[in-house]
Structure formats: structure tokens, C-alpha cells
Tab-separated table of N, CA and C in Angstrom:
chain	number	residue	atom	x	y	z
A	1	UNK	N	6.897	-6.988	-8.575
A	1	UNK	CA	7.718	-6.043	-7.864
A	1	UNK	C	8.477	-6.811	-6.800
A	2	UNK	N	9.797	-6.788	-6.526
A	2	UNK	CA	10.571	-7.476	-5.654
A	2	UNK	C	11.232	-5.852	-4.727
A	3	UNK	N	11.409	-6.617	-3.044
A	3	UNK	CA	11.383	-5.871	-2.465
A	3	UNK	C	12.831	-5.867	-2.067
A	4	UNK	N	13.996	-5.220	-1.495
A	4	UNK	CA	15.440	-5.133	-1.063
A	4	UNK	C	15.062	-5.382	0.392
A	5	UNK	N	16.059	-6.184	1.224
A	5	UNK	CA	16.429	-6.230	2.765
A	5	UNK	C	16.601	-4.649	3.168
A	6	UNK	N	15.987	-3.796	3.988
A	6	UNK	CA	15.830	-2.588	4.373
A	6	UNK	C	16.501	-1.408	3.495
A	7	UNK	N	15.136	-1.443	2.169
A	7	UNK	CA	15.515	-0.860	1.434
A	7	UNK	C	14.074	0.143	1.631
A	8	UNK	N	14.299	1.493	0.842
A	8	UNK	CA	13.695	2.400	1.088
A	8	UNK	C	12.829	2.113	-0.188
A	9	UNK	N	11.480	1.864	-0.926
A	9	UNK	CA	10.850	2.029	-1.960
A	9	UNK	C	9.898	2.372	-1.848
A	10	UNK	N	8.783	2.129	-2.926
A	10	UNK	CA	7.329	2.962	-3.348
A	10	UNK	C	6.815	1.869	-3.528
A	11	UNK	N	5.550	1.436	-2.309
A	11	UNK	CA	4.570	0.128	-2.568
A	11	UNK	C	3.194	0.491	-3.133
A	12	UNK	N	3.407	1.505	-3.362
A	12	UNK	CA	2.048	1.832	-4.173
A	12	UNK	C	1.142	2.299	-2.683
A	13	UNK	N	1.410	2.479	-1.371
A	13	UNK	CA	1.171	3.571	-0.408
A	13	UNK	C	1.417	4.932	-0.657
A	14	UNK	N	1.059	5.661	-0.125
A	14	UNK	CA	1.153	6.824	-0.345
A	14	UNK	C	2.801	7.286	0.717
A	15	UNK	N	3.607	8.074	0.429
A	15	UNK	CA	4.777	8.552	0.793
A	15	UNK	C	5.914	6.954	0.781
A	16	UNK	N	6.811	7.122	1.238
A	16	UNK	CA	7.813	6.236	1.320
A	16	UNK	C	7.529	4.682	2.277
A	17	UNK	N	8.169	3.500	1.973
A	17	UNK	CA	7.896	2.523	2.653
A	17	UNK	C	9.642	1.832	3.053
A	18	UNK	N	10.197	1.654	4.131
A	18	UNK	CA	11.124	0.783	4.548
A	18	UNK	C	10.583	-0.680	4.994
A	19	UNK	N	11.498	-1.277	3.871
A	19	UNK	CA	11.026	-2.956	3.698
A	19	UNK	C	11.945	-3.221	4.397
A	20	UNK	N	11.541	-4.488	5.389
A	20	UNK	CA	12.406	-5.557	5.947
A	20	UNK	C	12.072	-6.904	5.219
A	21	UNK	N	13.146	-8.004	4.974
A	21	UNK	CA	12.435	-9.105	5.063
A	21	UNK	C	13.182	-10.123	5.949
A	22	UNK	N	12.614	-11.086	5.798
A	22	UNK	CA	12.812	-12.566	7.021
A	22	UNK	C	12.609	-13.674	5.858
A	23	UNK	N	13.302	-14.300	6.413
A	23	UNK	CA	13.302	-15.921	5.913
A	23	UNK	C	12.118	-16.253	6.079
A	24	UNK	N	11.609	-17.677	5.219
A	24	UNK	CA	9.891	-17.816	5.425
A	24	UNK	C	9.887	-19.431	4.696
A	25	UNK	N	9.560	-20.511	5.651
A	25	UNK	CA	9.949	-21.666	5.264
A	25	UNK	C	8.480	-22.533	5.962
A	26	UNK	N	7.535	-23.262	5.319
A	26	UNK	CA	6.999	-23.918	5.708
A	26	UNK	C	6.339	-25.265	4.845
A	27	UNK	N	6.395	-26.283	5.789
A	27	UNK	CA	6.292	-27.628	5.275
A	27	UNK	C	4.589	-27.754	5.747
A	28	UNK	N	4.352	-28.596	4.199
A	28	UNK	CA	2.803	-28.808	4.538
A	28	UNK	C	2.757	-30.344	3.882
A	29	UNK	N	2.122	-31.722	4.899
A	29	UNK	CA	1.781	-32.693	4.826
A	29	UNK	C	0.760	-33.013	4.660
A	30	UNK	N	0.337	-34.828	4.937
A	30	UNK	CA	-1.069	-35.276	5.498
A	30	UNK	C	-0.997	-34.428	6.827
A	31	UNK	N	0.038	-34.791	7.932
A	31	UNK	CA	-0.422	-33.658	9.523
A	31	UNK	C	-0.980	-32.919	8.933
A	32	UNK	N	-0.093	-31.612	8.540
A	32	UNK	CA	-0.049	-30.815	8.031
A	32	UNK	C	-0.745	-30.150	6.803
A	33	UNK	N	-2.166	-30.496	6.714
A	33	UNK	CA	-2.072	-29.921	4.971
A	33	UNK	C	-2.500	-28.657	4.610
A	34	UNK	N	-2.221	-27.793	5.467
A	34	UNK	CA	-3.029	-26.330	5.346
A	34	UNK	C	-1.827	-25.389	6.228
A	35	UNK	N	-1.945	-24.295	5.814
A	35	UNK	CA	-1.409	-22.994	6.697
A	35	UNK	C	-1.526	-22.029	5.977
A	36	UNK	N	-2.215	-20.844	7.139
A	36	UNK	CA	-2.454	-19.428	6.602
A	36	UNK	C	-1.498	-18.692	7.388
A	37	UNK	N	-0.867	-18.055	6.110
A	37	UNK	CA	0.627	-16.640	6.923
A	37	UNK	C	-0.943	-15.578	7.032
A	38	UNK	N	-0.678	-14.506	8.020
A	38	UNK	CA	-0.991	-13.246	8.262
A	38	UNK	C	0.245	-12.340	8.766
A	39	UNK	N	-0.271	-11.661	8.760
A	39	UNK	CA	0.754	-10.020	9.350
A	39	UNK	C	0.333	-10.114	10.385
A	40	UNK	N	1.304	-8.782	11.275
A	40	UNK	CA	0.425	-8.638	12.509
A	40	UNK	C	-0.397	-7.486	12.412
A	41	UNK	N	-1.657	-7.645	13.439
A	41	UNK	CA	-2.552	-6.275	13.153
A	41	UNK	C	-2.289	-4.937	12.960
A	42	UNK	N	-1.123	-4.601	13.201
A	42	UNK	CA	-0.473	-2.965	13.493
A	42	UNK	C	-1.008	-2.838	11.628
A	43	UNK	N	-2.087	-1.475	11.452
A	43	UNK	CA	-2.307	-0.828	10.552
A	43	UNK	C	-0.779	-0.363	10.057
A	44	UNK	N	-0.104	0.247	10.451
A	44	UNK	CA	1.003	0.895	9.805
A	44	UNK	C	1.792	0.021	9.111
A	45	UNK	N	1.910	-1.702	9.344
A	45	UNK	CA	2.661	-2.349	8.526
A	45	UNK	C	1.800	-3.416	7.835
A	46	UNK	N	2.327	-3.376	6.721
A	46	UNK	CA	2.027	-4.387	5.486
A	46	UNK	C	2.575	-5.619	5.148
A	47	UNK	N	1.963	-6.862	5.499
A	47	UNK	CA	2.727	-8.133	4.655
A	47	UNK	C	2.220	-9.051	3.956
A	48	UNK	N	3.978	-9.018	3.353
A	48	UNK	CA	4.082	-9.547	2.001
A	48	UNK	C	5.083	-10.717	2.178
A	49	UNK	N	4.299	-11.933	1.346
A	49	UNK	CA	5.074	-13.175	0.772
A	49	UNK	C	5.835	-13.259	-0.361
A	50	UNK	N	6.829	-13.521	-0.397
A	50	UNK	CA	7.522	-13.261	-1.720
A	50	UNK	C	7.918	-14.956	-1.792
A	51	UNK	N	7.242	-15.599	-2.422
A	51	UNK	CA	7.637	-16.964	-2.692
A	51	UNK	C	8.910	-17.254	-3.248
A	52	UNK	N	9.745	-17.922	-3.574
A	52	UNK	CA	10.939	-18.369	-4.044
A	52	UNK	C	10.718	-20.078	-4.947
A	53	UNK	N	10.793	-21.392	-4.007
A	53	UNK	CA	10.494	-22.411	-4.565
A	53	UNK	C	9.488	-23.209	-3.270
A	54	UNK	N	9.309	-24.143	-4.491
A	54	UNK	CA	8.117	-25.269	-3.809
A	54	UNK	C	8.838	-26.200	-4.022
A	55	UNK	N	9.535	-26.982	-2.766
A	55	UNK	CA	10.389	-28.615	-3.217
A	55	UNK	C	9.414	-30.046	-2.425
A	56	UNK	N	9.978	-30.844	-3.039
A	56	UNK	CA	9.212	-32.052	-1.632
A	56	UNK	C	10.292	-32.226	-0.482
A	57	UNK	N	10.046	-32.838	0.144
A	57	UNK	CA	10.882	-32.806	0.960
A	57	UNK	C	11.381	-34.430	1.374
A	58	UNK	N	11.761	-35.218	2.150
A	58	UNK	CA	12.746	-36.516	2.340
A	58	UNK	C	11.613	-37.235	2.925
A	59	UNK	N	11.450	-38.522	1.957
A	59	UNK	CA	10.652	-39.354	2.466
A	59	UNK	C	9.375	-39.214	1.817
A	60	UNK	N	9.518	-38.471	0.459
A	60	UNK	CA	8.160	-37.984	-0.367
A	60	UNK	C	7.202	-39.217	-1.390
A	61	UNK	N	6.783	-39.499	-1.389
A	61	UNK	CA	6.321	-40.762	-2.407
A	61	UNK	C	6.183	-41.029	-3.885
A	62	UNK	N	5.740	-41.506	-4.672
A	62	UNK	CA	5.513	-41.467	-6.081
A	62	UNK	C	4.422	-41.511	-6.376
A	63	UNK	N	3.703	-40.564	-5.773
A	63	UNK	CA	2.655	-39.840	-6.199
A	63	UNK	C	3.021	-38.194	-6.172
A	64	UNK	N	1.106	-37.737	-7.133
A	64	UNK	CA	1.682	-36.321	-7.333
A	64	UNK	C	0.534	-35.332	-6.270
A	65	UNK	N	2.089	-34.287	-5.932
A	65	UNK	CA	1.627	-33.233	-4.655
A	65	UNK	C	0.831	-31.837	-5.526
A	66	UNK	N	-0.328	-31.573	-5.199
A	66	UNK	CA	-0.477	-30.866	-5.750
A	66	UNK	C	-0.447	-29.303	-4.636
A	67	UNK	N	-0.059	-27.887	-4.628
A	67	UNK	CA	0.043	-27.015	-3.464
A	67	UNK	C	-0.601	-25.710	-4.022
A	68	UNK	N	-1.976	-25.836	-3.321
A	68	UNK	CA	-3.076	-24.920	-4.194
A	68	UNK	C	-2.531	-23.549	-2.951
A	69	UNK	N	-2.566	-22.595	-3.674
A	69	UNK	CA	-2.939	-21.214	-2.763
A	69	UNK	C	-3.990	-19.991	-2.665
A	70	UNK	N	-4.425	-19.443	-1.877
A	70	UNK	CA	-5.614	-18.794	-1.835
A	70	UNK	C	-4.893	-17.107	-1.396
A	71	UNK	N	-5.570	-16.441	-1.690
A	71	UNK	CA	-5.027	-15.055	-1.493
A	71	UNK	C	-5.903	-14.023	-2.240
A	72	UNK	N	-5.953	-12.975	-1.651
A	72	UNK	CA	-7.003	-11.802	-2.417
A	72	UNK	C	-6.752	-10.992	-3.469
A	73	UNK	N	-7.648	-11.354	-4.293
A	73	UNK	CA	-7.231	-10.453	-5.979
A	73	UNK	C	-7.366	-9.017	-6.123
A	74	UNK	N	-7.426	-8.323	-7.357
A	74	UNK	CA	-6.925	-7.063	-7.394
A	74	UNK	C	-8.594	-6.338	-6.728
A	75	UNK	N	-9.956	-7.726	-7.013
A	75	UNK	CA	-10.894	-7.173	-6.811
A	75	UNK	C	-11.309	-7.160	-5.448
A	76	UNK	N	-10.482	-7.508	-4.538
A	76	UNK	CA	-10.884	-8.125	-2.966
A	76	UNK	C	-11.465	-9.494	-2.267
A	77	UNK	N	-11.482	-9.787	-3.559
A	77	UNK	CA	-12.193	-11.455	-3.477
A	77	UNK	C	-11.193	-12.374	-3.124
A	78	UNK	N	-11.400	-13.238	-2.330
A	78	UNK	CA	-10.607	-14.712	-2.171
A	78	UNK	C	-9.987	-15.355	-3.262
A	79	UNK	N	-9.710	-15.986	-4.213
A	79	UNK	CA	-9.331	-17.122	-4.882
A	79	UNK	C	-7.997	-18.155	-5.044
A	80	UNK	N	-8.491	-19.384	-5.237
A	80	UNK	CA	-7.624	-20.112	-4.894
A	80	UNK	C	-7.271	-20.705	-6.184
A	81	UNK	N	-6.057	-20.786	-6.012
A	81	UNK	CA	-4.983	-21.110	-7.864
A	81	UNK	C	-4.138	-22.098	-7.072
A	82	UNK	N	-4.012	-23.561	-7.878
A	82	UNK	CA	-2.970	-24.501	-8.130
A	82	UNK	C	-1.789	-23.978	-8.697
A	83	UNK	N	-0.572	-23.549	-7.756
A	83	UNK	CA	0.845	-22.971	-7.713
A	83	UNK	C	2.032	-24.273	-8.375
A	84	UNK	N	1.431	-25.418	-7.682
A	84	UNK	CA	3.066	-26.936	-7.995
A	84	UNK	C	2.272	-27.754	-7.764
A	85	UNK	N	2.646	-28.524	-8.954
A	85	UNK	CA	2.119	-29.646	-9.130
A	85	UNK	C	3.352	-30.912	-9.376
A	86	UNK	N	4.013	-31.253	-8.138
A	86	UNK	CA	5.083	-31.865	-8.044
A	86	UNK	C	5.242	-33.487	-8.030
A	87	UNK	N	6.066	-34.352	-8.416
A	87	UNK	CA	6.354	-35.475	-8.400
A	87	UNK	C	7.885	-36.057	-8.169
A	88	UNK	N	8.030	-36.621	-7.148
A	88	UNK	CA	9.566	-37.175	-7.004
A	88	UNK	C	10.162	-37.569	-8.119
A	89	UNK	N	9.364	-38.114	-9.165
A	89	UNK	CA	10.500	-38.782	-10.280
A	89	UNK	C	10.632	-37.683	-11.610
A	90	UNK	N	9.811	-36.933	-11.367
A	90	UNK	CA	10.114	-36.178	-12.682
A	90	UNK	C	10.030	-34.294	-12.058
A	91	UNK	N	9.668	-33.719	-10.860
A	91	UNK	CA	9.572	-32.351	-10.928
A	91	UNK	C	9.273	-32.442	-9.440
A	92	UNK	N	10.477	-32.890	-8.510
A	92	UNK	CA	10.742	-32.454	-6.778
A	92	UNK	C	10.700	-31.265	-6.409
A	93	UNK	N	10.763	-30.026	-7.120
A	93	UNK	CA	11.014	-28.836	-7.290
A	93	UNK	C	10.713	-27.512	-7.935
A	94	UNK	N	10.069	-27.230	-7.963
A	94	UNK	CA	9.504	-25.347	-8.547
A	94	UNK	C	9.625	-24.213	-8.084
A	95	UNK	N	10.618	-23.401	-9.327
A	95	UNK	CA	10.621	-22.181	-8.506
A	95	UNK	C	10.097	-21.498	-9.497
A	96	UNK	N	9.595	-20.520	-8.458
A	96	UNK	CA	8.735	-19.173	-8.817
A	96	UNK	C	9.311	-17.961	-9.321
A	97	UNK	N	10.475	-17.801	-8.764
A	97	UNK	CA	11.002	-16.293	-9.472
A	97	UNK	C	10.621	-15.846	-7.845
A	98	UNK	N	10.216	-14.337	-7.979
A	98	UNK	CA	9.565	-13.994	-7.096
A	98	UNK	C	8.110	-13.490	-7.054
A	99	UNK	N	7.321	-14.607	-6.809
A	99	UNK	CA	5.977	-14.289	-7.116
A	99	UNK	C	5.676	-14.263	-5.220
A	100	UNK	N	5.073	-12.747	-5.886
A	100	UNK	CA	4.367	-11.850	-4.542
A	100	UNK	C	3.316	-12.006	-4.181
A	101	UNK	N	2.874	-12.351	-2.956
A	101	UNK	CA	1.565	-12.052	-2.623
A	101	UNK	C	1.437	-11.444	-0.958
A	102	UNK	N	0.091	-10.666	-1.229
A	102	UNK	CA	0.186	-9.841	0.417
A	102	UNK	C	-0.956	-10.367	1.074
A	103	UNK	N	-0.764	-10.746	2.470
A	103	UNK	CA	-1.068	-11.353	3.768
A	103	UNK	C	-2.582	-10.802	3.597
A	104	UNK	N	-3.466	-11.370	3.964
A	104	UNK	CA	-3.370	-12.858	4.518
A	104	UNK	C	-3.126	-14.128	3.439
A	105	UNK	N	-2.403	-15.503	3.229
A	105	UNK	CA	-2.396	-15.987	1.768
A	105	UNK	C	-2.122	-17.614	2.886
A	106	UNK	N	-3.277	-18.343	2.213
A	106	UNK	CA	-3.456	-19.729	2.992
A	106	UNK	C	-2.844	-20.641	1.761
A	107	UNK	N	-2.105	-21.476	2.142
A	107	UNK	CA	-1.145	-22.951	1.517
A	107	UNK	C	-2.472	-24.023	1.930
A	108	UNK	N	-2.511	-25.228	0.832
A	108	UNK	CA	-2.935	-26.085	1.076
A	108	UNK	C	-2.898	-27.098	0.083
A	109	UNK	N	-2.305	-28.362	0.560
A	109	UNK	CA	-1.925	-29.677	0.069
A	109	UNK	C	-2.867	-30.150	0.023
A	110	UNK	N	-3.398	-29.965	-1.712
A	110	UNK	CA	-4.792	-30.313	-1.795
A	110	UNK	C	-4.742	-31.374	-2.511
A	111	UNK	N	-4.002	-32.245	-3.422
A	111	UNK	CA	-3.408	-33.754	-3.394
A	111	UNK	C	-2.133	-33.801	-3.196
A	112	UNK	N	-1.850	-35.542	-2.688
A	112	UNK	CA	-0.884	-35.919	-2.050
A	112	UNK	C	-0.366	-36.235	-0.773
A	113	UNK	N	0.505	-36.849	-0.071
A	113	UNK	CA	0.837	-36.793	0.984
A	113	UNK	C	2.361	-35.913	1.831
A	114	UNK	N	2.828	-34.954	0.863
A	114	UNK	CA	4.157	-34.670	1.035
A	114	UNK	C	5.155	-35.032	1.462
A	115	UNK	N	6.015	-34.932	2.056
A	115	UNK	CA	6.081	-33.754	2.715
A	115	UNK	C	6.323	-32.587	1.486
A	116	UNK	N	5.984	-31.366	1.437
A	116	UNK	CA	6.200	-30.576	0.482
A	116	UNK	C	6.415	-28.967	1.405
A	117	UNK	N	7.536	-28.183	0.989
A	117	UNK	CA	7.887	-27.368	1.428
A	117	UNK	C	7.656	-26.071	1.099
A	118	UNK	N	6.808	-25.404	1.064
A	118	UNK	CA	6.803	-24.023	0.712
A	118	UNK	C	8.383	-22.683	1.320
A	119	UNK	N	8.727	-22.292	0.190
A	119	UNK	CA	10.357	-21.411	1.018
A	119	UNK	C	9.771	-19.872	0.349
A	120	UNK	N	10.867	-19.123	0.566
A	120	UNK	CA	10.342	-17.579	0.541
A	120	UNK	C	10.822	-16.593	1.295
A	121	UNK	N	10.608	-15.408	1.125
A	121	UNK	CA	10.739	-14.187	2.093
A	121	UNK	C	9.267	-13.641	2.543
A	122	UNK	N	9.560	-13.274	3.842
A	122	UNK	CA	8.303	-12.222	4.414
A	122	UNK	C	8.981	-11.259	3.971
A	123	UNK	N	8.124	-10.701	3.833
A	123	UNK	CA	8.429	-8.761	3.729
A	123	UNK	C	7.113	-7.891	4.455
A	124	UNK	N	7.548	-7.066	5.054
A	124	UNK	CA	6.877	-6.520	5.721
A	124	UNK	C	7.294	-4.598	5.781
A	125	UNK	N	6.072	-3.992	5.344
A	125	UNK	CA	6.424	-2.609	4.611
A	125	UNK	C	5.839	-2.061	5.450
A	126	UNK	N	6.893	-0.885	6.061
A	126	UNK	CA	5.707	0.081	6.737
A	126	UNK	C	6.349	1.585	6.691
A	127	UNK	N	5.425	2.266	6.924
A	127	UNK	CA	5.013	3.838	6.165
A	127	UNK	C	6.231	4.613	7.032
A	128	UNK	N	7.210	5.545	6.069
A	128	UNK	CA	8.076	6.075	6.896
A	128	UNK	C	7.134	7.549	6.664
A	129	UNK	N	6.885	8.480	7.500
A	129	UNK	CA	6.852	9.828	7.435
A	129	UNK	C	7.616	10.676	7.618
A	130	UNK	N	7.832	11.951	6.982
A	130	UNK	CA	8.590	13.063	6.982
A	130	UNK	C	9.299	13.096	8.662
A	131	UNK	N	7.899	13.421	9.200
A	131	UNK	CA	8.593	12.807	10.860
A	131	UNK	C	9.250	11.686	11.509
A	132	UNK	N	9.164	11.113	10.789
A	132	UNK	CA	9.596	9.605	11.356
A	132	UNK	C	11.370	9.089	11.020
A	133	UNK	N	11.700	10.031	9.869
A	133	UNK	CA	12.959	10.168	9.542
A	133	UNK	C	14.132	10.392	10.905
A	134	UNK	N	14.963	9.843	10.900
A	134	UNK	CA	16.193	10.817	11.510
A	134	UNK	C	16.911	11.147	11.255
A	135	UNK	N	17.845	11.894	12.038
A	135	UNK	CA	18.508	12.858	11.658
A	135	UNK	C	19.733	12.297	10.423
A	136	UNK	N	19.812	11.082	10.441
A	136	UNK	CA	20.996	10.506	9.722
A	136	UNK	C	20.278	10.300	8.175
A	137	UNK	N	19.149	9.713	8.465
A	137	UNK	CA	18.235	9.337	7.212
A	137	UNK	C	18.159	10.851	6.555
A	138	UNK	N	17.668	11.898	6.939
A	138	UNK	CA	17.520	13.032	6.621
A	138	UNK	C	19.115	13.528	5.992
A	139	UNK	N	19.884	13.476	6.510
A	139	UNK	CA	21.118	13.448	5.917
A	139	UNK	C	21.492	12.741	4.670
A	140	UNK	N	21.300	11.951	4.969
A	140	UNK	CA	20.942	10.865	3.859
A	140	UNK	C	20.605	11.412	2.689
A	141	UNK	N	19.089	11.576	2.643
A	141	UNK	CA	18.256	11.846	2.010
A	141	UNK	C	18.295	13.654	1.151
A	142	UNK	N	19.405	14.597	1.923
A	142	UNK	CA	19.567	15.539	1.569
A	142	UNK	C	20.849	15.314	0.491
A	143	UNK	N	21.566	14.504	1.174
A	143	UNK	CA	23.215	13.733	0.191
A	143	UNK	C	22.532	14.038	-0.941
A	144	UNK	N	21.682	13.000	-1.414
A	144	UNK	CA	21.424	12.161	-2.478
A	144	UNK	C	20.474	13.552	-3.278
A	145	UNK	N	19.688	13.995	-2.669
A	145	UNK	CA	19.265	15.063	-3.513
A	145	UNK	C	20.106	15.968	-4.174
A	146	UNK	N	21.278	16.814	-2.949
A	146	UNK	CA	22.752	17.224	-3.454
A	146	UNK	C	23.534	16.879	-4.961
A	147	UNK	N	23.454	15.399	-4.229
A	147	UNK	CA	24.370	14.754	-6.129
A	147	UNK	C	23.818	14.635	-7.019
A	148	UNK	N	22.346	14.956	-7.016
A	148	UNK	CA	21.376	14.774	-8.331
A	148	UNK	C	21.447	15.871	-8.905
A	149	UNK	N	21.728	17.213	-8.049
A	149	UNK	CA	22.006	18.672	-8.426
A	149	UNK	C	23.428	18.711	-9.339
A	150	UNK	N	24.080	17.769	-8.925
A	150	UNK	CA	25.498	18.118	-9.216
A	150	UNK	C	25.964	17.599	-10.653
A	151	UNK	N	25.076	16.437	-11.245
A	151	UNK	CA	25.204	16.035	-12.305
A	151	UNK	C	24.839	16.374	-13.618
A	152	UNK	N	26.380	16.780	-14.285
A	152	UNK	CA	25.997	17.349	-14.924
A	152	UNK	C	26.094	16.471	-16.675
A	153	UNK	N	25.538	17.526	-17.846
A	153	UNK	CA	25.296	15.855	-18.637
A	153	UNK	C	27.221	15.436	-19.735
A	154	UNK	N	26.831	14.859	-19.896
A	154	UNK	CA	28.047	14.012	-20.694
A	154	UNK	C	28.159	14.954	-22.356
A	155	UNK	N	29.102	15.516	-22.870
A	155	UNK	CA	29.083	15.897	-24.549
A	155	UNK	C	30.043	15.303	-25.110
A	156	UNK	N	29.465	15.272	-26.430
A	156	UNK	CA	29.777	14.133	-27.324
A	156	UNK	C	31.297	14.437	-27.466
A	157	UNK	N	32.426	13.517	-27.769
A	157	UNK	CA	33.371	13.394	-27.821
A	157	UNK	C	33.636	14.495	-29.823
A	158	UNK	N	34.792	15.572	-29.884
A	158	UNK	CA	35.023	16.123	-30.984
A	158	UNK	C	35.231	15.154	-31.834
A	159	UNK	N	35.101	15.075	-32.882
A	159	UNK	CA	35.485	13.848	-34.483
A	159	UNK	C	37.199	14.510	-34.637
A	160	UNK	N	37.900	13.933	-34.986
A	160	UNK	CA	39.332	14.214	-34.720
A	160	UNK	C	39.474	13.799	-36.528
A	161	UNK	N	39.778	14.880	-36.916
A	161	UNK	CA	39.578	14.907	-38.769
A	161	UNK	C	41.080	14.725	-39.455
A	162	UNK	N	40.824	13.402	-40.172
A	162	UNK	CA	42.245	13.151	-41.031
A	162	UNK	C	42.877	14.041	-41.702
A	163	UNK	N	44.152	13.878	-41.868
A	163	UNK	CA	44.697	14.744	-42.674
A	163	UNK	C	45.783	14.120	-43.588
């Protein structure tokens, strides 16, 4: 599931969710070989990593980076899966599409010395309620019900018979 820049959708919460997202860029080395994204505590919002690519970055070696990630499955459990398994001379680069995962989700350069870059969007979903609407959204939201009333269906074009 991919999310729109402040788009209105269904995260599998109950009633409506307005997504934001943010840019989301982090480099993991020898310094460096670990980082865990979280959300912030506010119950009402939800986050989400939407990965993009895994590149190395300048000054990378000829050896291979491997960039394991950990994150919670459908059962609540931890597990950690090898995401890129990268090399300067043959595969500097992997992209994901948009493979999702929701906060908390720890990176770690578990071989290699990188530099290796994890890129992406945050997304962060939180619960709109009936109340929480305004008056414009509500407008909005009445429009669009309006033109769904208004449509009416398409009939087939008459056969126009030789003569």
C-alpha cells in the first residue's frame, strides 16, 4: 500500500486517516552501523517507512555491504531480514519500489564498511474524526458525495444500419 503527500485514505484504522510524508535519508557505516526510526509517542499518529533505494555512498570499497532490517511482523514479533546486499563494482544500488514498514524498524550494517545510504519517505497517519473535519473539508467531502449522485451511466451508442 503506498501512501499520497496529504492525502485522505483507509490504513486499515478504523474511520479516515490524513497522511503526511517527509523526506527520510539515512547513512549507516563502520561509525555508524545501526539506527532505529520511531514515531513520536502521540497514540493518535502512526509511522510509517516507505523505503525507496539502498545506494553506497562516495568513498565505498570493494567489498560487499550487506543492510539487514528488523521490524514487527503481522504476528508482533521482531524479525530481522537481509534487504541489500550491495557491491561497488557490480550493484551500488537497490531499489525497493515502495516497500512499507511501520515504526519502530532498526537498519543495521551487518557486513561491510559503507558508507551505505538508506533513502525513503516517513509517513505518518493520523485519525481524522467526524469532528475533527472543517468546515472546508466538510464541504469538500459533501462536493464529492454530490457528484457521485449526479452520475449518471453511459448507453450504448445506436448501430447505424446500411442501406
Amino acid at each position: 500500500m503506498s501512501f499520497n503527500d496529504d492525502d485522505t485514505s483507509d490504513t486499515g484504522m478504523t474511520g479516515q486517516s490524513k497522511l503526511e510524508s517527509f523526506l527520510f535519508s539515512q547513512e549507516l557505516s563502520s561509525k555508524v552501523p545501526f539506527f532505529t526510526f520511531q514515531g513520536d509517542e502521540d497514540e493518535e499518529l502512526e509511522h510509517f517507512l516507505e523505503l525507496r533505494t539502498i545506494c553506497l555512498g562516495e568513498g565505498a570499497k570493494e567489498e560487499n555491504n550487506v543492510v539487514e532490517v528488523t521490524a514487527m511482523n503481522h504476528q508482533g514479533k521482531n524479525i530481522s531480514v537481509p534487504i541489500a546486499n550491495l557491491h561497488i563494482s557490480c550493484l551500488p544500488m537497490v531499489s525497493l519500489g515502495e516497500f512499507e514498514l511501520k515504526a519502530p524498524v532498526t537498519f543495521r550494517l551487518k557486513a561491510g564498511t559503507g558508507p551505505v545510504t538508506v533513502n525513503g519517505l516517513h509517513l505518518i497517519a493520523s485519525q481524522v474524526g467526524e469532528s475533527d473535519l472543517s468546515e472546508e473539508d466538510e464541504d469538500d467531502f459533501d462536493e464529492e458525495e454530490e457528484d457521485d449522485e449526479e452520475i449518471t451511466p453511459i448507453k450504448p451508442a445506436k448501430k447505424k444500419l446500411k442501406q
